[in-house]
PDB file of C-alpha atoms in Angstrom:
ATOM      1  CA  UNK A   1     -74.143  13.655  37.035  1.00 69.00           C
ATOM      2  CA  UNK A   2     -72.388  14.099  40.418  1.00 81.00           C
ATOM      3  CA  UNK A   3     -72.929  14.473  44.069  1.00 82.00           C
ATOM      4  CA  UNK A   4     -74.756  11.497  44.154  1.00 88.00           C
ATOM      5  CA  UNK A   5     -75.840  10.344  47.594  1.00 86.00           C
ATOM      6  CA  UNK A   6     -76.648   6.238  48.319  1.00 90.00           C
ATOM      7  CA  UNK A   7     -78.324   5.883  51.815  1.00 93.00           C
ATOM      8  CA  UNK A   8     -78.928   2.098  52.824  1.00 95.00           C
ATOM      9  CA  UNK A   9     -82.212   1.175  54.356  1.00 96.00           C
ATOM     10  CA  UNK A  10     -81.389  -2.180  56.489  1.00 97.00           C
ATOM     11  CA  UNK A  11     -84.034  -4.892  58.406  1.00 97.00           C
ATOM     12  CA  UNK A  12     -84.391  -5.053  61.943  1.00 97.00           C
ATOM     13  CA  UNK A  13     -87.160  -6.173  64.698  1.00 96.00           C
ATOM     14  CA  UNK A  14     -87.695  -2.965  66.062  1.00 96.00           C
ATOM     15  CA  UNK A  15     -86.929   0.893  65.117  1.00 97.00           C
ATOM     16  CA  UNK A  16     -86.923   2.102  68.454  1.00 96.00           C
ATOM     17  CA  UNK A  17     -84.233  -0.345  69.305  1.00 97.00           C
ATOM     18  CA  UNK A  18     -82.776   1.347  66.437  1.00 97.00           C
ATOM     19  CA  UNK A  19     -83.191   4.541  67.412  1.00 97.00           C
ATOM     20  CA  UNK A  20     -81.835   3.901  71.040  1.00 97.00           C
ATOM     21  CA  UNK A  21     -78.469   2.710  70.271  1.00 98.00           C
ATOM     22  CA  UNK A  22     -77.229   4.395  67.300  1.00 98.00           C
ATOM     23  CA  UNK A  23     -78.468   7.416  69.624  1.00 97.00           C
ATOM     24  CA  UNK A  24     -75.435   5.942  71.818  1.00 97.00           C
ATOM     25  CA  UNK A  25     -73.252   6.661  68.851  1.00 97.00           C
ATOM     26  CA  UNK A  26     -74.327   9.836  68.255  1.00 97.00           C
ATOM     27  CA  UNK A  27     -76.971   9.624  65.575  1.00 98.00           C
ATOM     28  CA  UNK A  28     -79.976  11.817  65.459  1.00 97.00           C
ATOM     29  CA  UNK A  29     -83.561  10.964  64.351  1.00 97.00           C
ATOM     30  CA  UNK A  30     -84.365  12.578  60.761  1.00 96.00           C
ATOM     31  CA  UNK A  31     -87.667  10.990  59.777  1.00 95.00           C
ATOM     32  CA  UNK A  32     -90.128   8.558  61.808  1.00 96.00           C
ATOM     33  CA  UNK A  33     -93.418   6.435  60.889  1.00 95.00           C
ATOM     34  CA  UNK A  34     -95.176   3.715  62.401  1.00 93.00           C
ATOM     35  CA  UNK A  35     -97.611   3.734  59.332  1.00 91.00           C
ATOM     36  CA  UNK A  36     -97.951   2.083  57.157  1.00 92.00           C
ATOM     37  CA  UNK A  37     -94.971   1.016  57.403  1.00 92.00           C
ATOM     38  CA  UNK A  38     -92.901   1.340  60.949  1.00 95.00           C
ATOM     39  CA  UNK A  39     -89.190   2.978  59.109  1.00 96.00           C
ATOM     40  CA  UNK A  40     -86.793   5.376  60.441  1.00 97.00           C
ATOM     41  CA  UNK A  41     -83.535   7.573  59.057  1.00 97.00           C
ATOM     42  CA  UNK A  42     -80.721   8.188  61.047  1.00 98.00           C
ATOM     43  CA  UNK A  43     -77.834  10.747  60.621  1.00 97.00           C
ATOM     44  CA  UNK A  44     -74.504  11.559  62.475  1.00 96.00           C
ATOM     45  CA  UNK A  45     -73.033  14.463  60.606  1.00 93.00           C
ATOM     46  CA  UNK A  46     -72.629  12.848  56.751  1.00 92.00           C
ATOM     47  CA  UNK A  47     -73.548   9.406  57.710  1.00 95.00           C
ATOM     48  CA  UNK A  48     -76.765   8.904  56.921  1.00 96.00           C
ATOM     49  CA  UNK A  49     -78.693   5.085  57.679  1.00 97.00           C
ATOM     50  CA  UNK A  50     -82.074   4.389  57.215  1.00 97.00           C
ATOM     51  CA  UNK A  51     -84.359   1.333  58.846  1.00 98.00           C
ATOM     52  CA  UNK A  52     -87.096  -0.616  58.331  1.00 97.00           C
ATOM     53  CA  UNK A  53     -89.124  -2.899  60.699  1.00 96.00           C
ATOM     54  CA  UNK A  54     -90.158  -6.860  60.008  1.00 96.00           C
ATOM     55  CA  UNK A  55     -92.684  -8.316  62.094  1.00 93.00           C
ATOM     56  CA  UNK A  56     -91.009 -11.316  63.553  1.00 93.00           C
ATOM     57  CA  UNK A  57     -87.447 -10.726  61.963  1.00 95.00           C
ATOM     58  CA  UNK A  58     -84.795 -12.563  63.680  1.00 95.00           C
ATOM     59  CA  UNK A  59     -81.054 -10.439  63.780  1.00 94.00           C
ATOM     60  CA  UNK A  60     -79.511 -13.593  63.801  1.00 91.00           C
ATOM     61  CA  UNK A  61     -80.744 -14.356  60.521  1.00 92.00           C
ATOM     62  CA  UNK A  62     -79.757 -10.866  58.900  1.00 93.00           C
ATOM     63  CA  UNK A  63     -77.873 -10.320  56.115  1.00 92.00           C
ATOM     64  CA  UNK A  64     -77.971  -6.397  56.322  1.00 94.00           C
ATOM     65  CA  UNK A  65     -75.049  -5.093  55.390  1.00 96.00           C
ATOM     66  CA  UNK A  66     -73.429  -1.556  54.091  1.00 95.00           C
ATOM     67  CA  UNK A  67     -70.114  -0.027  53.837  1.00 94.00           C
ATOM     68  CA  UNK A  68     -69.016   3.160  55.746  1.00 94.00           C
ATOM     69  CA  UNK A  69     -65.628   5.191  54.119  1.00 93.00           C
ATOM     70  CA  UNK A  70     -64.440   7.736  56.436  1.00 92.00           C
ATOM     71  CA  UNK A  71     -61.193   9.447  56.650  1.00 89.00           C
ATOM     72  CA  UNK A  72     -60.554   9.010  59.880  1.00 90.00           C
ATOM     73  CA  UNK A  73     -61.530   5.494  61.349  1.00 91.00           C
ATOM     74  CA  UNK A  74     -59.636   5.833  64.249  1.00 91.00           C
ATOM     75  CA  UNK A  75     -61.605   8.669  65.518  1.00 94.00           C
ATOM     76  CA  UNK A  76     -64.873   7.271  63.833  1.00 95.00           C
ATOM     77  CA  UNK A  77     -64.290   4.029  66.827  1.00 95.00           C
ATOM     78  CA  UNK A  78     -63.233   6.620  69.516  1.00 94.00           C
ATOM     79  CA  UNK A  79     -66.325   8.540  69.618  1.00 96.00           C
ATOM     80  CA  UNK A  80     -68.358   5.645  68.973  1.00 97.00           C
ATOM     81  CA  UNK A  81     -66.306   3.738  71.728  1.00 95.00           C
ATOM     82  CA  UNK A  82     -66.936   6.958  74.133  1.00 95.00           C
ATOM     83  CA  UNK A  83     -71.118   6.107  73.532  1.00 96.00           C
ATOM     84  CA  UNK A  84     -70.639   2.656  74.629  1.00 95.00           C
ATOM     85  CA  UNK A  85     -68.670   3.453  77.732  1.00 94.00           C
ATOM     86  CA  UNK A  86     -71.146   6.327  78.954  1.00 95.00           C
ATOM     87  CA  UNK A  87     -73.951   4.175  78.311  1.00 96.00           C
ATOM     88  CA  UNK A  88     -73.086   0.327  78.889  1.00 94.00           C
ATOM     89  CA  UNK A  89     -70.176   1.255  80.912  1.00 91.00           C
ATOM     90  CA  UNK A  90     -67.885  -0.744  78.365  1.00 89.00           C
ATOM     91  CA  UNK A  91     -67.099  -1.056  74.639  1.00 91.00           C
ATOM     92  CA  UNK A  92     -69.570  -3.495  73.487  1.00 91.00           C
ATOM     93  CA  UNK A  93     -67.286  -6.299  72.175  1.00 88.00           C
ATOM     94  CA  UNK A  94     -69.985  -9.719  72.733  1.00 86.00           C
ATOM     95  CA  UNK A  95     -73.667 -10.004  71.786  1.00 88.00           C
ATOM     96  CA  UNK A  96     -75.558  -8.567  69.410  1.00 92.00           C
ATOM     97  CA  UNK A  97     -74.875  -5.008  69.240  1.00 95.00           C
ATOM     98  CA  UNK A  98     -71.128  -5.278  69.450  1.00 94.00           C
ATOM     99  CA  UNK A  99     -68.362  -3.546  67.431  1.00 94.00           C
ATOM    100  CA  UNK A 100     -64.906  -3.979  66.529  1.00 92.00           C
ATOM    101  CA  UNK A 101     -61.717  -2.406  66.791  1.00 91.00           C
ATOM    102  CA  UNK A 102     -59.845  -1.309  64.228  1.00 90.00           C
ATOM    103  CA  UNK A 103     -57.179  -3.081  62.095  1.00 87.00           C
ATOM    104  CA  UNK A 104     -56.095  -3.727  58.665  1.00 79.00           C
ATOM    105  CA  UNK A 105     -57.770  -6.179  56.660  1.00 76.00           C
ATOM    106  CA  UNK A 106     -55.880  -8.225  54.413  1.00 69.00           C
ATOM    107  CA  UNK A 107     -58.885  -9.107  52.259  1.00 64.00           C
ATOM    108  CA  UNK A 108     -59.248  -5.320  51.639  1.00 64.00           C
ATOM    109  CA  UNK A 109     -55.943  -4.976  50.406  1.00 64.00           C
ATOM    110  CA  UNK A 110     -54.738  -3.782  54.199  1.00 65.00           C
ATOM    111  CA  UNK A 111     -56.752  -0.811  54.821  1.00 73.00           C
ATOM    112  CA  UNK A 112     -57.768  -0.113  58.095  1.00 79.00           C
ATOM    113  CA  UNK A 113     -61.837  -1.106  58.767  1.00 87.00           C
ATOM    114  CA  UNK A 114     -63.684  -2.119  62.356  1.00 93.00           C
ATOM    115  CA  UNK A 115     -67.375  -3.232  62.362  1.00 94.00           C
ATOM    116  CA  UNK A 116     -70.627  -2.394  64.226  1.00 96.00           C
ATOM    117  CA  UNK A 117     -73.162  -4.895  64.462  1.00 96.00           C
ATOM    118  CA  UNK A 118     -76.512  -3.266  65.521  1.00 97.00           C
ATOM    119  CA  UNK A 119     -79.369  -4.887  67.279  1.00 97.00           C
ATOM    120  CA  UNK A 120     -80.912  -5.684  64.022  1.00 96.00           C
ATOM    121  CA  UNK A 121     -77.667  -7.442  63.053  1.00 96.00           C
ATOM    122  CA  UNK A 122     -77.038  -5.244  60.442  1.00 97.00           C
ATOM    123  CA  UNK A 123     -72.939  -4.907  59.782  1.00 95.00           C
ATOM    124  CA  UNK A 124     -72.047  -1.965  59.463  1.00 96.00           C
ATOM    125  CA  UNK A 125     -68.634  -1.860  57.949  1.00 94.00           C
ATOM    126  CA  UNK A 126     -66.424   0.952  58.719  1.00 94.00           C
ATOM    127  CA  UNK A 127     -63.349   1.215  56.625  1.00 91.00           C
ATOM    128  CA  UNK A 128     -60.546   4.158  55.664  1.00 86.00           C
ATOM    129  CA  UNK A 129     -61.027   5.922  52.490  1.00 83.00           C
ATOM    130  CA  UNK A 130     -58.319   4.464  50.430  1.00 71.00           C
ATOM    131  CA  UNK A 131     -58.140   8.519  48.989  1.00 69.00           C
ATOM    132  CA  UNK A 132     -56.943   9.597  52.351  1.00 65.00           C
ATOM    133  CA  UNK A 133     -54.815   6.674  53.081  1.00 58.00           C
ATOM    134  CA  UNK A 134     -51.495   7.276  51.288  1.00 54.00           C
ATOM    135  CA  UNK A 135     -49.763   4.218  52.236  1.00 62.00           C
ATOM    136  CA  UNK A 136     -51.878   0.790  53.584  1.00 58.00           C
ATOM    137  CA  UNK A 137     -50.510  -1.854  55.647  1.00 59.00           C
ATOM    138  CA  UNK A 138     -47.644  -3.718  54.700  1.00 63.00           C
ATOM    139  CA  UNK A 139     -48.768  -7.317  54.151  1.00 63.00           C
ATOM    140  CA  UNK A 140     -47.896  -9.831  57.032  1.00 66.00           C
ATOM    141  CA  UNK A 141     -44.636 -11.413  58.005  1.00 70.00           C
ATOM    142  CA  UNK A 142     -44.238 -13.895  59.993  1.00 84.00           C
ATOM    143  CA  UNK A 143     -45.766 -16.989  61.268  1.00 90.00           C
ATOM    144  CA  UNK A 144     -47.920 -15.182  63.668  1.00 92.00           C
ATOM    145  CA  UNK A 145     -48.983 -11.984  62.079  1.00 91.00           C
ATOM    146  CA  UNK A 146     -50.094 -13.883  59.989  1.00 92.00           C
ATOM    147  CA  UNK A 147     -52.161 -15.933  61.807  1.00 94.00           C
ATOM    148  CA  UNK A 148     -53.456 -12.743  62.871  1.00 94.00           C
ATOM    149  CA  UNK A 149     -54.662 -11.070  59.279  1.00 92.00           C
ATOM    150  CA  UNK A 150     -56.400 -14.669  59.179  1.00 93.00           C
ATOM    151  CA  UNK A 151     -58.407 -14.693  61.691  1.00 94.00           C
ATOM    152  CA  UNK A 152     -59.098 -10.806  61.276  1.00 93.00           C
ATOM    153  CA  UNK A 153     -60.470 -11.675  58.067  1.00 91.00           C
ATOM    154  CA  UNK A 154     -62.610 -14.997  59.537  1.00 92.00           C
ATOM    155  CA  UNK A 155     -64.424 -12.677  62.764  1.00 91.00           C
ATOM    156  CA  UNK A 156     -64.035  -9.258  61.926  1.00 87.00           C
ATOM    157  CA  UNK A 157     -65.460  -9.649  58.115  1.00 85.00           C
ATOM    158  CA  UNK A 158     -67.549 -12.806  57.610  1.00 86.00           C
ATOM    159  CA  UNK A 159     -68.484 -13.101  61.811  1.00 87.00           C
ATOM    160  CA  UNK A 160     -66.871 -16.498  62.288  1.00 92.00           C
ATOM    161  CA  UNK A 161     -66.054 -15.836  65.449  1.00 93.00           C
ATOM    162  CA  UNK A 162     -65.159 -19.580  66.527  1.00 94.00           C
ATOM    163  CA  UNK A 163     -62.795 -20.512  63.770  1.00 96.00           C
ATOM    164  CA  UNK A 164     -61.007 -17.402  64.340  1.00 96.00           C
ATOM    165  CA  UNK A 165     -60.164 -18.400  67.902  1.00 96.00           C
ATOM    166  CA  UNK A 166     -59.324 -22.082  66.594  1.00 97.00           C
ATOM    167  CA  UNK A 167     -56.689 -19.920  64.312  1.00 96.00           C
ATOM    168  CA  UNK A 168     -54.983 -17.916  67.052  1.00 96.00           C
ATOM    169  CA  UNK A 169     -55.243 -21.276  69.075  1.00 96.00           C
ATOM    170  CA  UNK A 170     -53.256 -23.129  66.623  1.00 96.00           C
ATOM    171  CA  UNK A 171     -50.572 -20.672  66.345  1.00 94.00           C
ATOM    172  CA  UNK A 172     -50.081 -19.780  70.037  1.00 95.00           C
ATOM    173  CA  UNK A 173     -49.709 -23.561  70.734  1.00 93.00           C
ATOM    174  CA  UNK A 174     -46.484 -23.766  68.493  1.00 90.00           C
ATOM    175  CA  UNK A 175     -44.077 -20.990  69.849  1.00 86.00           C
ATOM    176  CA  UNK A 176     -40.786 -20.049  68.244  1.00 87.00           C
ATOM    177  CA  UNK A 177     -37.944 -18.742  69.422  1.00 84.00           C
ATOM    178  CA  UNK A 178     -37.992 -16.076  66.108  1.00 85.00           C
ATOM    179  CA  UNK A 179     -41.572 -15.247  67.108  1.00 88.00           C
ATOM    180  CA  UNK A 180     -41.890 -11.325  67.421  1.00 92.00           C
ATOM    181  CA  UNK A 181     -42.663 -10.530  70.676  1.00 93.00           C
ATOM    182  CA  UNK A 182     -44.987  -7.627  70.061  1.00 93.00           C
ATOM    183  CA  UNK A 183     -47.127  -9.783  67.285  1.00 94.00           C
ATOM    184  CA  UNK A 184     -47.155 -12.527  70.124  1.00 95.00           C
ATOM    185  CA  UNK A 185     -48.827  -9.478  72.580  1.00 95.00           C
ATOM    186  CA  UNK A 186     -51.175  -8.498  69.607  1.00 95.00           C
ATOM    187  CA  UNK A 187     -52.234 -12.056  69.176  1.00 95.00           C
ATOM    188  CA  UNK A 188     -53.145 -12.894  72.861  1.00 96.00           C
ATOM    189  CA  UNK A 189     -54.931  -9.804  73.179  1.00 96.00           C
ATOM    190  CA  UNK A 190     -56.635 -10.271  70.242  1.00 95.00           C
ATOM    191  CA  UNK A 191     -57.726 -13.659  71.013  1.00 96.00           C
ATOM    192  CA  UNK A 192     -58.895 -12.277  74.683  1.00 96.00           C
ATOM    193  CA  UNK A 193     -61.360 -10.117  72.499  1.00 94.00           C
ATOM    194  CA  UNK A 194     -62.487 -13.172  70.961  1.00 95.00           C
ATOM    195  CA  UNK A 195     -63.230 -15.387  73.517  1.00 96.00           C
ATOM    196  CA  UNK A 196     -65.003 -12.644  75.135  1.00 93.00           C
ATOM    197  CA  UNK A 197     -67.036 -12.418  72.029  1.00 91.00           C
ATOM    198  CA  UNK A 198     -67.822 -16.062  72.977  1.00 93.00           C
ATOM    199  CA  UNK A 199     -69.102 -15.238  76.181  1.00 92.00           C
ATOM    200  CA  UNK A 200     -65.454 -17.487  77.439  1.00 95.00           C
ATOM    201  CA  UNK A 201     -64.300 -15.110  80.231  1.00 94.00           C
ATOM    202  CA  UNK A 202     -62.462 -17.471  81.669  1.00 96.00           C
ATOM    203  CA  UNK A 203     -60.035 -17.894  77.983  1.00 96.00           C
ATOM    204  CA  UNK A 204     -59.844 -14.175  78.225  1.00 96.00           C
ATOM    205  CA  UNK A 205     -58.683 -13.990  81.925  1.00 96.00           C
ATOM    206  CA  UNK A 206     -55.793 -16.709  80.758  1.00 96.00           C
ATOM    207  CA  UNK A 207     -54.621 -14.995  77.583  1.00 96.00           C
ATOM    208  CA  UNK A 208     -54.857 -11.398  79.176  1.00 96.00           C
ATOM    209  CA  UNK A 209     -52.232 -13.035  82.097  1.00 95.00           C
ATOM    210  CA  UNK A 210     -50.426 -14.186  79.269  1.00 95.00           C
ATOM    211  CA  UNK A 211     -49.607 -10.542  77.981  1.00 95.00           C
ATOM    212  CA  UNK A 212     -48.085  -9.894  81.023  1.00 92.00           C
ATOM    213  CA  UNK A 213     -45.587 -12.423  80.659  1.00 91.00           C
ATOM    214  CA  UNK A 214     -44.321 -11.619  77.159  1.00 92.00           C
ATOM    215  CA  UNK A 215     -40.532  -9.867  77.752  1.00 91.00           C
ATOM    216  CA  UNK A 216     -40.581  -6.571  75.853  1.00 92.00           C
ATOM    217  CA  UNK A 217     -37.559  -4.093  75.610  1.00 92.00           C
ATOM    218  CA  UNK A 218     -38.503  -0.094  75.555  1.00 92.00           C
ATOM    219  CA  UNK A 219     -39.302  -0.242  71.852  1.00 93.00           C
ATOM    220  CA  UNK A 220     -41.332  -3.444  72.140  1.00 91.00           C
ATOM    221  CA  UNK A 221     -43.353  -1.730  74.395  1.00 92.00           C
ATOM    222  CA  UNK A 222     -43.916   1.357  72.781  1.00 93.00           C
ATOM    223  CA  UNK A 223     -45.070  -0.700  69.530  1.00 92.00           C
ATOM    224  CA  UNK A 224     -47.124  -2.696  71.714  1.00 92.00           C
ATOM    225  CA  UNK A 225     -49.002   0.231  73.331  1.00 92.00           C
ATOM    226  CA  UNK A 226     -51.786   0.455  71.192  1.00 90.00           C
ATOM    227  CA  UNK A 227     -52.687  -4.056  72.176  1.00 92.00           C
ATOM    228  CA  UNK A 228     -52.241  -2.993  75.905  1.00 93.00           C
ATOM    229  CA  UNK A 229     -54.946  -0.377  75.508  1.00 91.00           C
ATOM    230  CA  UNK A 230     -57.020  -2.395  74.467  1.00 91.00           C
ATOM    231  CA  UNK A 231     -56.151  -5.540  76.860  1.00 93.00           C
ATOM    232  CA  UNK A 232     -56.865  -2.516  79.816  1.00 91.00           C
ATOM    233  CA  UNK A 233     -59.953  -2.108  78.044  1.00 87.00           C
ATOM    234  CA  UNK A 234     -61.069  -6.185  77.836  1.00 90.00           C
ATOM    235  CA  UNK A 235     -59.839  -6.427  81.867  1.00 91.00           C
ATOM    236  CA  UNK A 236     -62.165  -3.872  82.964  1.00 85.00           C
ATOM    237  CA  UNK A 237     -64.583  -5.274  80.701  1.00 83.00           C
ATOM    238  CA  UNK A 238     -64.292  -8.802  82.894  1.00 83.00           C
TER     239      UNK A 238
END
């Protein structure tokens, strides 16, 4: 047989939470009951997610999780991203819902992934379709960048957001002068997004100053562009 479909039904305290922010993402209501059990599925285009409610469920506790392949993950994030900013006025990057940004996971062999975390705190984990992806990441080089994949793989994928940080922390306190100056940007920036995730704004202030101290010739800064976008982003987030 072929042309199978899976569709994950996920826990969560409340389906009209549900219902409110993956509308913010662009997801319409298929189905909806309140009896006898409260459930609801959810579609954007040929994503399809379906919920069910728990009286006294605690997200913190959840262990929902499901895996999203897309072709495009980069434009996946951008319209979600777009949701967030009409209706929170920011990309969501602390609490509980939150999401990711998008980089390559060295536990998944490099390919690009980013999470969202809904208010049920189910993960819902994004990632390129391998099929469409004709050449992944390189793996890391460096004493940095790899640092980096690390702590990618520590708060990104298993939501361990504080030994991430302790990670970037240790690297950043041993410079070199070999260190590549664009991985040193990436790293900062990255570790802004962290401590933001743990509600430390004033960590993220520091780092995000830090960025604008790293010396970057024309092609740095080009290769950089992508970590300044999102350090503009984590600023105005402040």
């Amino acid at each position: 047989m072929t042309n199978e479909v899976t569709v994950p039904l996920l826990p969560c305290a409340s389906i009209d939470d549900i219902v409110a922010f993956y509308g913010v993402l662009g997801f319409s209501t298929t189905y909806k009951q309140r009896t006898p059990n409260a459930c609801v599925g959810l579609r954007r285009e040929d994503l399809h997610l379906q919920f069910f409610e728990i009286a006294g469920f605690d997200p913190e506790q959840s262990y929902g999780s499901c895996i999203v392949l897309t072709s495009d993950i980069a434009e996946l994030h951008r319209a979600f991203a777009v949701g967030m900013r009409a209706a929170y006025g920011k990309v969501l990057v602390s609490g509980m819902p939150r999401m990711t940004r998008p980089r390559a996971r060295k536990n998944a062999d490099g390919v690009g992934g980013f999470s969202v975390i809904d208010p049920g705190g189910n993960w819902i984990r994004v990632f390129q379709n391998a099929a469409t992806m004709p050449t992944p990441a390189p793996a890391p080089a460096g004493r940095l960048a790899k640092a980096l994949a690390s702590a990618v793989v520590l708060a990104d994928s298993k939501g361990d957001v504080g030994q991430a940080a302790r990670i970037l922390d240790s690297a950043l306190a041993r410079p070199r002068a070999d260190d590549d100056p664009v991985t040193h940007v990436e790293v900062l920036v990255y570790r802004a997004e962290l401590a933001m995730a743990l509600d430390d704004r004033e960590t993220a202030t520091e780092m995000l100053a830090r960025v604008e101290h790293i010396a970057l010739n024309a092609d740095e800064t080009g290769r950089a562009a992508p970590a300044f976008e999102i350090a503009a982003d984590l600023a105005a987030a402040l």
